[in-house]
Structure formats: C-alpha cells, structure tokens
CSV table of C-alpha atoms and ligand atoms in Angstrom, one decimal:
chain,number,residue,atom,x,y,z
A,13,UNK,CA,18.3,36.8,-51.5
A,14,UNK,CA,19.1,34.9,-54.8
A,15,UNK,CA,15.9,33.8,-56.8
A,16,UNK,CA,15.9,29.8,-55.7
A,17,UNK,CA,16.7,30.3,-52.2
A,18,UNK,CA,13.2,29.6,-50.6
A,19,UNK,CA,12.2,31.0,-46.9
A,20,UNK,CA,11.2,28.1,-45.5
A,21,UNK,CA,8.3,27.7,-43.1
A,22,UNK,CA,8.3,27.1,-39.7
A,23,UNK,CA,7.2,23.5,-39.7
A,24,UNK,CA,5.4,24.4,-36.4
A,25,UNK,CA,3.2,26.4,-38.3
A,26,UNK,CA,1.6,24.0,-39.9
A,27,UNK,CA,0.6,22.8,-36.3
A,28,UNK,CA,-3.7,23.0,-36.1
A,29,UNK,CA,-4.6,25.1,-33.3
A,30,UNK,CA,-5.7,23.6,-29.6
A,31,UNK,CA,-9.2,24.9,-30.1
A,32,UNK,CA,-9.9,23.4,-33.8
A,33,UNK,CA,-8.2,20.3,-32.6
A,34,UNK,CA,-10.3,19.8,-29.6
A,35,UNK,CA,-13.2,20.5,-31.5
A,36,UNK,CA,-12.4,17.7,-34.2
A,37,UNK,CA,-11.8,15.5,-31.3
A,38,UNK,CA,-15.1,15.8,-30.1
A,39,UNK,CA,-16.4,15.1,-33.6
A,40,UNK,CA,-14.7,11.4,-33.5
A,41,UNK,CA,-14.9,10.6,-30.0
A,42,UNK,CA,-18.1,12.6,-28.7
A,43,UNK,CA,-18.3,10.2,-25.5
A,44,UNK,CA,-14.6,12.1,-24.6
A,45,UNK,CA,-15.9,14.9,-21.8
A,46,UNK,CA,-15.3,18.6,-23.0
A,47,UNK,CA,-12.4,19.3,-20.6
A,48,UNK,CA,-10.3,15.8,-21.3
A,49,UNK,CA,-10.5,16.4,-25.2
A,50,UNK,CA,-9.0,20.1,-24.8
A,51,UNK,CA,-6.1,19.1,-22.4
A,52,UNK,CA,-5.4,16.0,-24.8
A,53,UNK,CA,-5.3,18.6,-27.3
A,54,UNK,CA,-3.1,20.7,-26.2
A,55,UNK,CA,-0.7,18.3,-24.5
A,56,UNK,CA,-0.3,16.5,-27.9
A,57,UNK,CA,0.1,19.3,-29.7
A,58,UNK,CA,2.8,20.5,-27.3
A,59,UNK,CA,4.2,17.5,-27.4
A,60,UNK,CA,4.8,18.1,-31.4
A,61,UNK,CA,5.7,21.4,-31.4
A,62,UNK,CA,8.7,20.3,-28.8
A,63,UNK,CA,9.8,17.3,-31.5
A,64,UNK,CA,9.5,20.2,-34.2
A,65,UNK,CA,12.0,22.5,-31.9
A,66,UNK,CA,14.7,19.2,-31.3
A,67,UNK,CA,14.7,18.4,-35.2
A,68,UNK,CA,13.7,21.3,-36.5
A,69,UNK,CA,14.1,19.6,-40.5
A,70,UNK,CA,11.3,16.3,-39.0
A,71,UNK,CA,7.6,16.6,-41.2
A,72,UNK,CA,5.2,17.7,-38.7
A,73,UNK,CA,2.7,15.1,-37.7
A,74,UNK,CA,-0.3,14.5,-39.5
A,75,UNK,CA,-3.7,15.7,-38.7
A,76,UNK,CA,-4.9,12.1,-37.7
A,77,UNK,CA,-1.7,11.0,-36.3
A,78,UNK,CA,-2.2,14.0,-33.9
A,79,UNK,CA,-6.1,13.4,-33.0
A,80,UNK,CA,-5.1,10.0,-32.3
A,81,UNK,CA,-2.2,10.8,-29.7
A,82,UNK,CA,-4.9,13.9,-28.5
A,83,UNK,CA,-7.6,11.4,-28.5
A,84,UNK,CA,-5.4,8.8,-26.4
A,85,UNK,CA,-4.2,11.3,-24.2
A,86,UNK,CA,-7.6,12.2,-23.7
A,87,UNK,CA,-8.7,9.0,-22.9
A,88,UNK,CA,-5.7,7.9,-20.0
A,89,UNK,CA,-7.1,11.6,-18.2
A,90,UNK,CA,-11.0,11.0,-17.6
A,91,UNK,CA,-9.9,7.3,-16.9
A,92,UNK,CA,-11.2,6.7,-13.1
A,93,UNK,CA,-8.0,7.0,-10.6
A,94,UNK,CA,-7.2,4.3,-8.8
A,95,UNK,CA,-8.8,2.0,-11.7
A,96,UNK,CA,-9.4,-1.4,-11.0
A,97,UNK,CA,-6.7,-3.9,-11.5
A,98,UNK,CA,-6.7,-7.6,-11.3
A,99,UNK,CA,-3.8,-8.4,-8.9
A,100,UNK,CA,-2.0,-11.7,-9.4
A,101,UNK,CA,1.5,-11.3,-8.3
A,102,UNK,CA,0.7,-13.2,-5.4
A,103,UNK,CA,1.3,-10.2,-3.3
A,104,UNK,CA,-1.3,-9.3,-0.6
A,105,UNK,CA,-0.2,-6.6,0.4
A,106,UNK,CA,1.2,-5.0,-2.2
A,107,UNK,CA,2.4,-0.9,-2.0
A,108,UNK,CA,1.7,0.0,-5.2
A,109,UNK,CA,-1.7,-1.9,-5.9
A,110,UNK,CA,-3.7,-0.2,-2.6
A,111,UNK,CA,-2.6,-2.4,0.0
A,112,UNK,CA,-5.3,-4.2,1.9
A,113,UNK,CA,-8.8,-5.2,0.1
A,114,UNK,CA,-11.7,-4.4,2.3
A,115,UNK,CA,-14.2,-6.9,2.7
A,116,UNK,CA,-18.5,-7.0,1.9
A,117,UNK,CA,-18.5,-5.2,5.9
A,118,UNK,CA,-16.3,-3.0,5.6
A,119,UNK,CA,-17.4,-1.9,1.8
A,120,UNK,CA,-21.0,-1.4,3.1
A,121,UNK,CA,-20.0,0.5,5.6
A,122,UNK,CA,-18.4,3.2,3.9
A,123,UNK,CA,-20.7,3.1,1.2
A,124,UNK,CA,-23.8,3.8,4.1
A,125,UNK,CA,-21.0,6.6,5.7
A,126,UNK,CA,-20.1,8.5,2.5
A,127,UNK,CA,-23.4,8.6,1.0
A,128,UNK,CA,-26.0,9.4,4.1
A,129,UNK,CA,-25.3,11.3,7.1
A,130,UNK,CA,-24.8,9.6,10.6
A,131,UNK,CA,-24.6,9.7,14.6
A,132,UNK,CA,-20.0,10.1,13.9
A,133,UNK,CA,-20.5,12.7,16.9
A,134,UNK,CA,-23.8,12.7,18.6
A,135,UNK,CA,-24.8,10.7,21.8
A,136,UNK,CA,-28.2,9.1,20.4
A,137,UNK,CA,-29.4,8.8,24.7
A,138,UNK,CA,-28.3,12.4,25.6
A,139,UNK,CA,-29.0,14.4,22.4
A,140,UNK,CA,-25.3,16.0,23.3
A,141,UNK,CA,-22.1,15.3,21.5
A,142,UNK,CA,-20.5,12.4,20.8
A,143,UNK,CA,-16.7,11.5,20.5
A,144,UNK,CA,-15.9,10.3,17.2
A,145,UNK,CA,-13.5,8.0,18.2
A,146,UNK,CA,-15.2,6.1,21.2
A,147,UNK,CA,-16.8,3.8,19.9
A,148,UNK,CA,-13.7,2.6,18.1
A,149,UNK,CA,-11.2,3.3,20.9
A,150,UNK,CA,-13.7,0.4,22.5
A,151,UNK,CA,-13.7,-2.1,20.2
A,152,UNK,CA,-9.7,-1.8,19.9
A,153,UNK,CA,-9.4,-1.8,23.8
A,154,UNK,CA,-11.9,-5.2,24.2
A,155,UNK,CA,-10.0,-6.9,21.2
A,156,UNK,CA,-6.5,-6.1,22.0
A,157,UNK,CA,-6.8,-6.3,26.0
A,158,UNK,CA,-5.0,-3.0,25.6
A,159,UNK,CA,-5.4,-0.3,28.9
A,160,UNK,CA,-6.8,2.4,26.0
A,161,UNK,CA,-6.5,2.9,21.9
A,162,UNK,CA,-6.3,5.6,19.5
A,163,UNK,CA,-6.9,5.4,15.6
A,164,UNK,CA,-5.4,8.2,13.6
A,165,UNK,CA,-5.0,8.4,9.9
A,166,UNK,CA,-2.0,6.2,8.9
A,167,UNK,CA,0.9,4.4,11.0
A,168,UNK,CA,3.4,7.3,9.8
A,169,UNK,CA,1.0,9.6,11.8
A,170,UNK,CA,0.8,7.3,14.7
A,171,UNK,CA,4.6,7.4,15.2
A,172,UNK,CA,4.5,11.0,14.8
A,173,UNK,CA,2.1,11.9,17.5
A,174,UNK,CA,3.5,9.1,19.6
A,175,UNK,CA,7.5,11.2,19.7
A,176,UNK,CA,5.7,14.6,19.5
A,177,UNK,CA,3.0,13.8,22.8
A,178,UNK,CA,6.5,11.8,24.2
A,179,UNK,CA,9.6,13.6,22.8
A,180,UNK,CA,9.4,16.5,21.7
A,181,UNK,CA,13.2,18.6,22.0
A,182,UNK,CA,14.0,15.2,24.3
A,183,UNK,CA,16.2,12.7,23.2
A,184,UNK,CA,14.9,8.9,21.4
A,185,UNK,CA,16.9,6.3,21.7
A,186,UNK,CA,17.0,3.8,18.4
A,187,UNK,CA,18.9,1.1,17.2
A,188,UNK,CA,21.3,1.9,13.8
A,189,UNK,CA,20.0,-1.6,12.8
A,190,UNK,CA,16.2,-0.3,12.5
A,191,UNK,CA,17.0,3.3,11.1
A,192,UNK,CA,15.3,2.2,8.7
A,193,UNK,CA,13.4,4.0,5.0
A,194,UNK,CA,9.8,2.1,4.6
A,195,UNK,CA,9.0,3.8,1.1
A,196,UNK,CA,6.9,7.0,0.3
A,197,UNK,CA,9.6,8.9,2.4
A,198,UNK,CA,8.8,7.6,5.7
A,199,UNK,CA,12.4,7.4,7.1
A,200,UNK,CA,12.8,7.0,11.1
A,201,UNK,CA,16.0,9.3,11.3
A,202,UNK,CA,13.8,12.4,9.5
A,203,UNK,CA,10.1,11.7,11.0
A,204,UNK,CA,12.6,11.8,14.4
A,205,UNK,CA,13.4,15.2,13.3
A,206,UNK,CA,10.1,16.5,11.9
A,207,UNK,CA,9.0,15.7,15.5
A,208,UNK,CA,11.1,17.9,17.4
A,209,UNK,CA,13.4,14.9,18.7
A,210,UNK,CA,16.7,14.6,19.3
A,211,UNK,CA,18.1,11.0,17.7
A,212,UNK,CA,20.2,9.0,19.5
A,213,UNK,CA,21.6,6.4,17.4
A,214,UNK,CA,23.1,2.9,19.4
A,215,UNK,CA,25.0,0.1,18.3
A,216,UNK,CA,26.4,-0.9,14.8
A,217,UNK,CA,24.3,-1.4,11.3
A,218,UNK,CA,23.9,-5.5,12.3
A,219,UNK,CA,24.7,-5.7,16.0
A,220,UNK,CA,23.0,-3.7,19.0
A,221,UNK,CA,23.5,-5.4,22.7
A,222,UNK,CA,21.4,-4.2,25.6
A,223,UNK,CA,24.4,-2.3,26.7
A,224,UNK,CA,24.5,0.0,24.1
A,225,UNK,CA,20.9,1.5,25.3
A,226,UNK,CA,21.8,1.3,28.3
A,227,UNK,CA,25.3,3.6,27.9
A,228,UNK,CA,23.0,6.4,26.3
A,229,UNK,CA,20.2,6.4,28.3
A,230,UNK,CA,20.9,10.0,30.0
A,231,UNK,CA,18.6,12.7,32.1
A,232,UNK,CA,17.0,13.6,28.8
A,233,UNK,CA,16.2,10.4,26.8
A,234,UNK,CA,12.6,10.3,26.4
A,235,UNK,CA,11.8,7.0,25.8
A,236,UNK,CA,13.1,3.6,23.7
A,237,UNK,CA,12.2,3.2,20.5
A,238,UNK,CA,11.9,-0.3,18.8
A,239,UNK,CA,11.0,-0.6,14.7
A,240,UNK,CA,10.1,-2.9,12.9
A,241,UNK,CA,12.5,-4.1,9.6
A,242,UNK,CA,9.4,-4.5,7.2
A,243,UNK,CA,11.2,-4.4,4.0
A,244,UNK,CA,14.4,-6.2,4.9
A,245,UNK,CA,16.1,-8.6,6.5
A,246,UNK,CA,19.4,-9.0,7.9
A,247,UNK,CA,20.8,-12.2,8.3
A,248,UNK,CA,24.9,-13.7,9.1
A,249,UNK,CA,27.0,-11.8,12.2
A,250,UNK,CA,23.5,-9.9,13.6
A,251,UNK,CA,22.2,-9.1,17.1
A,252,UNK,CA,19.2,-7.1,18.3
A,253,UNK,CA,18.0,-6.6,21.7
A,254,UNK,CA,14.9,-8.5,22.1
A,255,UNK,CA,11.6,-6.7,23.4
A,256,UNK,CA,11.2,-8.3,26.8
A,257,UNK,CA,14.7,-7.3,27.4
A,258,UNK,CA,14.8,-3.9,25.8
A,259,UNK,CA,11.3,-3.4,28.2
A,260,UNK,CA,13.4,-4.4,31.2
A,261,UNK,CA,16.2,-1.5,30.7
A,262,UNK,CA,13.4,0.9,29.3
A,263,UNK,CA,11.9,0.0,33.4
A,264,UNK,CA,14.9,0.6,35.2
A,265,UNK,CA,15.6,4.1,34.2
A,266,UNK,CA,11.9,5.5,33.9
A,267,UNK,CA,11.0,5.3,30.8
A,268,UNK,CA,8.5,4.2,28.1
A,269,UNK,CA,9.3,1.8,25.4
A,270,UNK,CA,7.3,2.4,22.4
A,271,UNK,CA,7.5,0.5,19.6
A,272,UNK,CA,6.5,0.9,15.7
A,273,UNK,CA,5.5,-2.4,14.5
A,274,UNK,CA,4.2,-1.6,10.7
A,275,UNK,CA,2.4,-4.9,10.0
A,276,UNK,CA,0.3,-5.8,13.3
A,277,UNK,CA,-2.6,-7.7,13.8
A,278,UNK,CA,-4.8,-7.7,16.7
A,279,UNK,CA,-6.0,-11.8,16.6
A,280,UNK,CA,-3.9,-14.8,15.0
A,281,UNK,CA,-5.0,-15.3,11.1
A,282,UNK,CA,-6.7,-19.0,10.7
A,283,UNK,CA,-4.3,-21.1,8.7
A,284,UNK,CA,-1.3,-19.3,8.6
A,285,UNK,CA,1.1,-18.9,11.1
A,286,UNK,CA,3.0,-15.6,11.1
A,287,UNK,CA,6.6,-14.2,12.6
A,288,UNK,CA,5.2,-13.5,16.0
A,289,UNK,CA,5.7,-10.0,16.2
A,290,UNK,CA,2.8,-8.9,14.5
A,291,UNK,CA,0.5,-9.7,17.2
A,292,UNK,CA,0.0,-6.2,18.5
A,293,UNK,CA,-1.3,-7.4,22.1
A,294,UNK,CA,1.4,-10.0,22.5
A,295,UNK,CA,3.6,-6.9,22.7
A,296,UNK,CA,2.0,-5.2,25.1
A,297,UNK,CA,2.7,-8.4,26.7
A,298,UNK,CA,6.0,-8.5,26.4
A,299,UNK,CA,6.5,-5.3,27.6
A,300,UNK,CA,5.8,-2.5,25.0
A,301,UNK,CA,4.2,0.6,26.9
A,302,UNK,CA,2.8,1.9,23.0
A,303,UNK,CA,2.4,-0.1,20.4
A,304,UNK,CA,1.6,1.2,17.2
A,305,UNK,CA,0.8,-0.7,13.4
A,306,UNK,CA,-1.4,-0.4,9.9
A,307,UNK,CA,-5.0,-0.4,9.4
A,308,UNK,CA,-4.1,-1.8,5.8
A,309,UNK,CA,-1.5,-4.0,6.2
A,310,UNK,CA,-1.8,-7.1,8.3
A,311,UNK,CA,-5.4,-6.5,10.1
A,312,UNK,CA,-7.2,-5.9,6.5
A,313,UNK,CA,-8.6,-2.7,6.9
A,314,UNK,CA,-8.4,0.7,5.9
A,315,UNK,CA,-6.1,3.4,6.0
A,316,UNK,CA,-5.1,3.9,9.8
A,317,UNK,CA,-2.4,4.1,12.2
A,318,UNK,CA,-3.7,2.1,15.4
A,319,UNK,CA,-1.9,2.5,18.6
A,320,UNK,CA,-2.4,0.6,21.4
A,321,UNK,CA,-1.1,0.8,24.8
A,322,UNK,CA,-0.7,2.3,28.5
A,323,UNK,CA,-3.3,4.9,28.9
A,324,UNK,CA,-1.4,7.9,30.3
A,325,UNK,CA,0.5,7.3,26.8
A,326,UNK,CA,-2.8,7.1,25.0
A,327,UNK,CA,-5.0,9.8,26.9
A,328,UNK,CA,-1.7,12.5,26.4
A,329,UNK,CA,-1.9,11.6,22.0
A,330,UNK,CA,-5.6,11.9,21.9
A,331,UNK,CA,-5.2,15.2,24.0
A,332,UNK,CA,-2.3,16.3,22.0
A,333,UNK,CA,-3.8,19.5,19.2
A,334,UNK,CA,-1.4,17.2,16.6
A,335,UNK,CA,-4.6,14.6,16.7
A,336,UNK,CA,-7.1,16.6,15.0
A,337,UNK,CA,-4.5,17.4,12.2
A,338,UNK,CA,-3.6,13.2,12.2
A,339,UNK,CA,-7.3,12.2,12.9
A,340,UNK,CA,-9.0,9.3,11.2
A,341,UNK,CA,-11.9,10.2,8.5
A,342,UNK,CA,-15.0,9.3,8.6
A,343,UNK,CA,-15.4,6.6,5.8
A,344,UNK,CA,-12.0,5.0,7.6
A,345,UNK,CA,-13.2,5.6,10.9
A,346,UNK,CA,-17.0,3.2,9.4
A,347,UNK,CA,-14.6,1.0,8.0
A,348,UNK,CA,-12.4,0.1,10.4
A,349,UNK,CA,-15.2,-0.5,12.9
A,350,UNK,CA,-16.4,-2.8,10.2
A,351,UNK,CA,-13.1,-4.8,10.5
A,352,UNK,CA,-13.5,-4.9,14.4
A,353,UNK,CA,-16.8,-6.1,14.8
A,354,UNK,CA,-16.0,-8.7,12.2
A,355,UNK,CA,-12.9,-9.6,14.4
A,356,UNK,CA,-14.9,-9.5,17.5
A,357,UNK,CA,-17.4,-11.7,15.9
A,358,UNK,CA,-14.6,-14.6,15.3
A,359,UNK,CA,-14.7,-13.8,11.4
A,360,UNK,CA,-11.8,-13.4,9.7
A,361,UNK,CA,-12.3,-15.1,7.3
A,362,UNK,CA,-14.5,-11.8,5.7
A,363,UNK,CA,-11.6,-10.0,6.1
A,364,UNK,CA,-10.1,-10.7,2.3
A,365,UNK,CA,-6.6,-10.0,3.4
A,366,UNK,CA,-6.8,-12.6,6.4
A,367,UNK,CA,-8.3,-15.0,3.9
A,368,UNK,CA,-5.5,-14.8,1.3
A,369,UNK,CA,-2.9,-14.9,3.7
A,370,UNK,CA,-4.6,-17.9,5.3
A,371,UNK,CA,-5.6,-20.0,2.0
A,372,UNK,CA,-4.5,-23.4,1.6
A,373,UNK,CA,-2.5,-25.2,-0.6
A,374,UNK,CA,-5.2,-27.5,-1.8
A,375,UNK,CA,-8.0,-24.5,-2.2
A,376,UNK,CA,-5.3,-22.4,-4.6
A,377,UNK,CA,-4.2,-26.0,-6.6
A,378,UNK,CA,-7.4,-26.4,-7.6
A,379,UNK,CA,-8.0,-22.9,-8.3
A,380,UNK,CA,-5.0,-22.8,-10.5
A,381,UNK,CA,-5.7,-26.0,-12.4
A,382,UNK,CA,-9.5,-24.6,-13.0
A,383,UNK,CA,-7.9,-21.5,-14.3
A,384,UNK,CA,-5.4,-22.8,-16.4
A,385,UNK,CA,-7.8,-25.4,-18.6
A,386,UNK,CA,-10.4,-22.3,-18.8
A,387,UNK,CA,-7.6,-20.1,-20.2
A,388,UNK,CA,-5.6,-23.0,-22.2
A,389,UNK,CA,-8.7,-23.7,-24.0
A,390,UNK,CA,-9.6,-20.2,-24.6
A,391,UNK,CA,-5.7,-19.2,-26.0
A,392,UNK,CA,-5.7,-22.2,-27.8
A,393,UNK,CA,-2.0,-22.4,-29.7
A,394,UNK,CA,-1.3,-18.4,-28.5
A,395,UNK,CA,0.7,-19.3,-25.2
A,396,UNK,CA,1.4,-22.8,-23.1
A,397,UNK,CA,-0.4,-22.8,-20.2
A,398,UNK,CA,0.3,-24.8,-17.2
A,399,UNK,CA,-0.6,-25.1,-13.4
A,400,UNK,CA,2.6,-25.2,-11.0
A,401,UNK,CA,3.3,-24.7,-7.7
A,402,UNK,CA,5.7,-21.5,-6.7
A,403,UNK,CA,6.1,-19.6,-3.4
A,404,UNK,CA,4.8,-16.4,-3.0
A,405,UNK,CA,5.4,-13.4,-1.0
A,406,UNK,CA,2.7,-11.8,0.7
A,407,UNK,CA,3.7,-8.4,1.5
A,408,UNK,CA,5.8,-5.2,-0.1
A,409,UNK,CA,6.8,-3.7,3.2
A,410,UNK,CA,5.1,-6.0,5.4
A,411,UNK,CA,7.0,-9.2,6.1
A,412,UNK,CA,10.5,-9.4,4.7
A,413,UNK,CA,11.6,-13.3,3.8
A,414,UNK,CA,8.1,-14.9,4.5
A,415,UNK,CA,6.6,-16.7,2.0
A,416,UNK,CA,3.9,-19.5,1.6
A,417,UNK,CA,3.7,-21.8,-1.2
A,418,UNK,CA,1.1,-21.5,-3.5
A,419,UNK,CA,-0.1,-21.9,-6.9
A,420,UNK,CA,0.0,-20.0,-10.3
A,421,UNK,CA,-0.8,-20.4,-13.4
A,422,UNK,CA,2.1,-20.0,-15.6
A,423,UNK,CA,1.8,-18.5,-19.5
A,424,UNK,CA,4.6,-18.7,-22.0
A,425,UNK,CA,3.8,-17.2,-25.2
A,426,UNK,CA,5.9,-16.2,-28.2
A,427,UNK,CA,6.9,-13.0,-27.6
A,428,UNK,CA,8.3,-13.3,-24.2
A,429,UNK,CA,6.5,-12.4,-20.7
A,430,UNK,CA,7.9,-8.9,-20.4
A,431,UNK,CA,5.6,-8.3,-24.1
A,432,UNK,CA,2.9,-10.1,-22.3
A,433,UNK,CA,2.8,-8.5,-18.9
A,434,UNK,CA,2.7,-5.0,-21.0
A,435,UNK,CA,-0.1,-5.8,-23.1
A,436,UNK,CA,-2.1,-6.8,-20.1
A,437,UNK,CA,-1.1,-3.4,-18.3
A,438,UNK,CA,-3.2,-2.2,-21.3
A,439,UNK,CA,-5.7,-4.4,-21.5
A,440,UNK,CA,-9.3,-2.7,-20.5
A,441,UNK,CA,-9.1,-4.3,-17.0
A,442,UNK,CA,-5.0,-4.4,-16.3
A,443,UNK,CA,-3.7,-7.9,-14.8
A,444,UNK,CA,-0.3,-7.7,-12.8
A,445,UNK,CA,1.4,-10.9,-12.8
A,446,UNK,CA,4.9,-11.3,-11.9
A,447,UNK,CA,7.9,-13.0,-14.2
A,448,UNK,CA,10.1,-16.5,-13.1
A,449,UNK,CA,12.5,-17.5,-16.3
A,450,UNK,CA,10.3,-17.3,-19.8
A,451,UNK,CA,6.7,-16.9,-18.3
A,452,UNK,CA,4.9,-14.6,-16.8
A,453,UNK,CA,3.0,-16.5,-13.7
A,454,UNK,CA,-0.8,-15.5,-12.6
A,455,UNK,CA,-0.8,-16.5,-8.9
A,456,UNK,CA,-4.2,-17.0,-7.6
A,457,UNK,CA,-3.5,-15.9,-4.2
A,458,UNK,CA,-4.6,-12.7,-5.0
A,459,UNK,CA,-7.2,-13.0,-7.2
A,460,UNK,CA,-10.6,-11.7,-6.1
A,461,UNK,CA,-13.9,-13.5,-6.5
A,462,UNK,CA,-15.7,-12.5,-10.2
A,463,UNK,CA,-11.8,-11.8,-11.3
A,464,UNK,CA,-11.2,-15.1,-13.9
A,465,UNK,CA,-14.0,-13.7,-16.3
A,466,UNK,CA,-12.1,-10.3,-16.8
A,467,UNK,CA,-8.6,-12.3,-16.2
A,468,UNK,CA,-10.2,-14.4,-19.7
A,469,UNK,CA,-11.1,-11.1,-21.3
A,470,UNK,CA,-7.6,-9.3,-20.9
A,471,UNK,CA,-5.9,-12.7,-22.1
A,472,UNK,CA,-7.9,-12.4,-25.5
A,473,UNK,CA,-7.3,-9.5,-25.9
A,474,UNK,CA,-3.0,-9.6,-25.2
A,475,UNK,CA,-2.6,-12.4,-27.0
A,476,UNK,CA,-5.9,-12.5,-29.9
A,477,UNK,CA,-8.1,-15.9,-30.0
A,478,UNK,CA,-6.7,-18.9,-32.0
A,479,UNK,CA,-9.7,-21.0,-32.5
B,220,PLP,C1,3.8,0.8,6.8
B,220,PLP,C2,5.1,1.1,7.7
B,220,PLP,C3,5.2,2.4,8.1
B,220,PLP,C4,3.9,3.1,7.7
B,220,PLP,O1,3.0,2.7,7.7
B,220,PLP,P1,1.9,3.6,6.8
B,220,PLP,O2,0.2,3.1,7.3
B,220,PLP,O3,1.9,3.5,5.7
B,220,PLP,O4,1.5,4.9,7.4
B,220,PLP,C5,5.6,3.1,9.4
B,220,PLP,N1,6.8,2.1,9.9
B,220,PLP,C6,6.5,0.9,9.5
B,220,PLP,C7,7.9,-0.1,10.5
B,220,PLP,C8,6.3,-0.1,8.7
B,220,PLP,O5,6.5,-0.7,8.8
C-alpha cells in the first residue's frame, strides 16, 4: 500500500441498524404499530443494501429518505386488506374487486353470525344435533324447483365434488370447445385430473357435434360434462351441442349430464334480459341432471358453490367425505341464507348485483349528470368533466360479450388518463375507473350509495382543487 491509496469504507456499513430505524419511525410516526415499523424498517434497509450491492459506487440513501421509505412500507403493511375501493369500472362482477357486493340483509346476517352464537348445528325443537345445511338446501329447492340442492365453499369445489362423487377412476366426456381456464388456476382439464377422472375430449376447438359425443361414450363413461364459456366467446364457423340434445344422448346411454354453469341465477333479474342459459332451474328442466354455479357471480351472494339436481346424485355428493373439506363456512352460509330469503320474498332489488344489472338508463343518466355537475364545480379548470353515454361489460368471467348501455362521467385532464388513474388508486379511498382514448371514465352503474362524497374527495386528492 502506498500513501494516498484510500481504503474505501463499505457504503453498506453506513446504513442504520433496523432497530435504530424502527425507533426513529416511532418518533415521527407514532400511529404506526410496532410490528409494521420493524418490518417496514427491515425491508427499507434490505432494499438499500440491495441497491448498494448492485452499484457499490452509489451514495447510500440519507437517513430521512430511508425513514420515509420505511414509513411508506409500514403504512402499506398495516392497512386493512381487503380495503374499501370505489368501483367505477362498470363491471358489476369484478373478480379483482371481490365480485358480488352483499346487500344489507346478507351483510347483517354475516355480522350477527360472526359476532354471536347461533343454532348452526342445533335443532331447537328437539335440542338434538341439527344439520347446518338443511335450512339452506330447503330454500334452494323451493326457489329452483330442483329435486335436491347443496351448497359448498365455491363453484370450483362443487365441480370437484361432483366429479369425485360420480366419476372417480372413470371417464368424463367434454367438448374441446369447453376445456376452459377460468383464471385463478381453475382449468377444466386439471380439475378433472385432480378428481381422478380420465378426460375424453371430443370435437374440435370450434365445432362439436352430437355424433362426437355418441362415438366417445363407452362402458367406462361416467358422465357428460358441459362447461359454460364464462370468459370468452366463439364466433364464426362454430357449432356446439345444445343442452336438450346432449341430455337426450346422456339419457339414451343411461349416464348423467352435468353442467358447470359458472354464472347462474335462480330467478329472472328485473330490468335486464340475461342470456337464457344463466337461469339454472331452466337448465334442469332442459335435461341437465346436475347444475352447479357460483354464489358470488350472478346470484349476488357470498362465495359459494350452488349445486342443484337429481336427488340421488346430490345426496351422494353430500355423503362424500370430501364434502366436509369443501364445506361452506358459517359466515357464507348466513349470507347465502339471507340472499335466498330475499329472493323468496320477491325482492331481488335488495341484492346490489341484481340492482346494478337492472338499473335503467334514465336512472343512470340522472346519476351521471348529477355527479358530473358536482365534480365539475369541484375541479374547476383541473379537468374536463362530462356525462356521456357508454356501454359496460357486466362481468369479468361471467358473461362474455354481454354489455349493457350505461352512463359515465368522463374526465379529461392535462396529465392524461393513465396518470390520473394511477393517482386515483393512491387516494384515501381508491377509485377504479376505465380508460377510453384520452378520458378516464367513471361508470355510475357500479357506484354504491354514498360513494359520491369519497369519489369527490379522491378526485380532489388526484387533481387538486383549483377554485
Ligand atoms: C367462475 C367459474 C368457476 C369457478 O367458480 P368459483 O366460485 O370461483 O370457484 C368454475 N367454472 C365456471 C364455468 C366458472 O365460470
């Protein structure tokens, strides 16, 4: 070593210890809980260390910058999840936003079931053990006219339970046009494999004919499975075998026809003409032996898998030991019971999903114009605000290609729609809209009562008040 050669100190050694940074946070942000402060500090220091590893010549971050970063991380960690957001996308059943919103009756039922004891598995008349699902199954049967009904944790569970019960170790025939992936890793071929079922694919991607099914049915065929294409459409040179014809084939061969409907309803939805195949009771009348669908799609209830169909099949599913592993929890059960009661009472408008789907154009227009006026006054020159007519897609993964006429508030700001959308996601109550050309659209179809004030607040946060 020569004089003048410097031994450069490792810049990482100038980073504060995690404990010291967490203590500093406690002084500047006393509201942050200790666990979040410590974890935020640990992550901030680790990130700074990684940056210095990647670029050893860089200056280590200033303590204040590190503190601010740790506080941001801690605030993110302590935030309740899922946190409330405002859905202005117009997508009524938005998978990323939690699908169906429960109405007042169902929310109250969940709250009561959660916070107190209940006769979940007690027969109050005899004092003996009661069946937790019996009251729910009764209501489903009354509403649907099905021979029997069952509810499990979700629709994926319903499909798995049906296949395990009816077809384990045997063959199931499915059209190649229906080997779908729903998202969230629900793929029809994989579910079949998990259920220990041999998949027999018939037809081609775009066309499947009755003879394809006929030729595939053999001594080891357990059932025919029809799967709703919940998230895509086929157009052009296409052919599928209708339910009634498929039921006829199944009957001739003495095997059941099972339909995974995905999005199903039990009653017509007032104010909107949904595709006919969504009405589950009609599918049974057309010849399906078993139909299953989600509780939190078009039914507008909690996460659940609803099963309707022939008694011997449904009872066999209920007796399957897997049913216990796939069962609905008491909160979901309470919510679903409330939704079914509301439907039995003929009050579908009490279910937010159905209300949003059935909202009429004049009501939506009035709401959009009122909101546009309010936001226009509030934002002044910061953004162009107009009420405009549009079309909304109602469901991520429910009804592909099904759109409804709607009204939106279109916002045009100098910073552009992407930057505005990003800023609105950071608001105290984040707002999600959709982008069309140079505008961010806020669709009033999916706004809930009382959203307007928070929406106004979020926009002021994003654009600043200019009056
Ligand atoms: C949504 C859907 C499922 C999965 O239902 P979950 O309730 O989310 O488990 C399965 N099959 C089809 C056709 C669907 O649309």
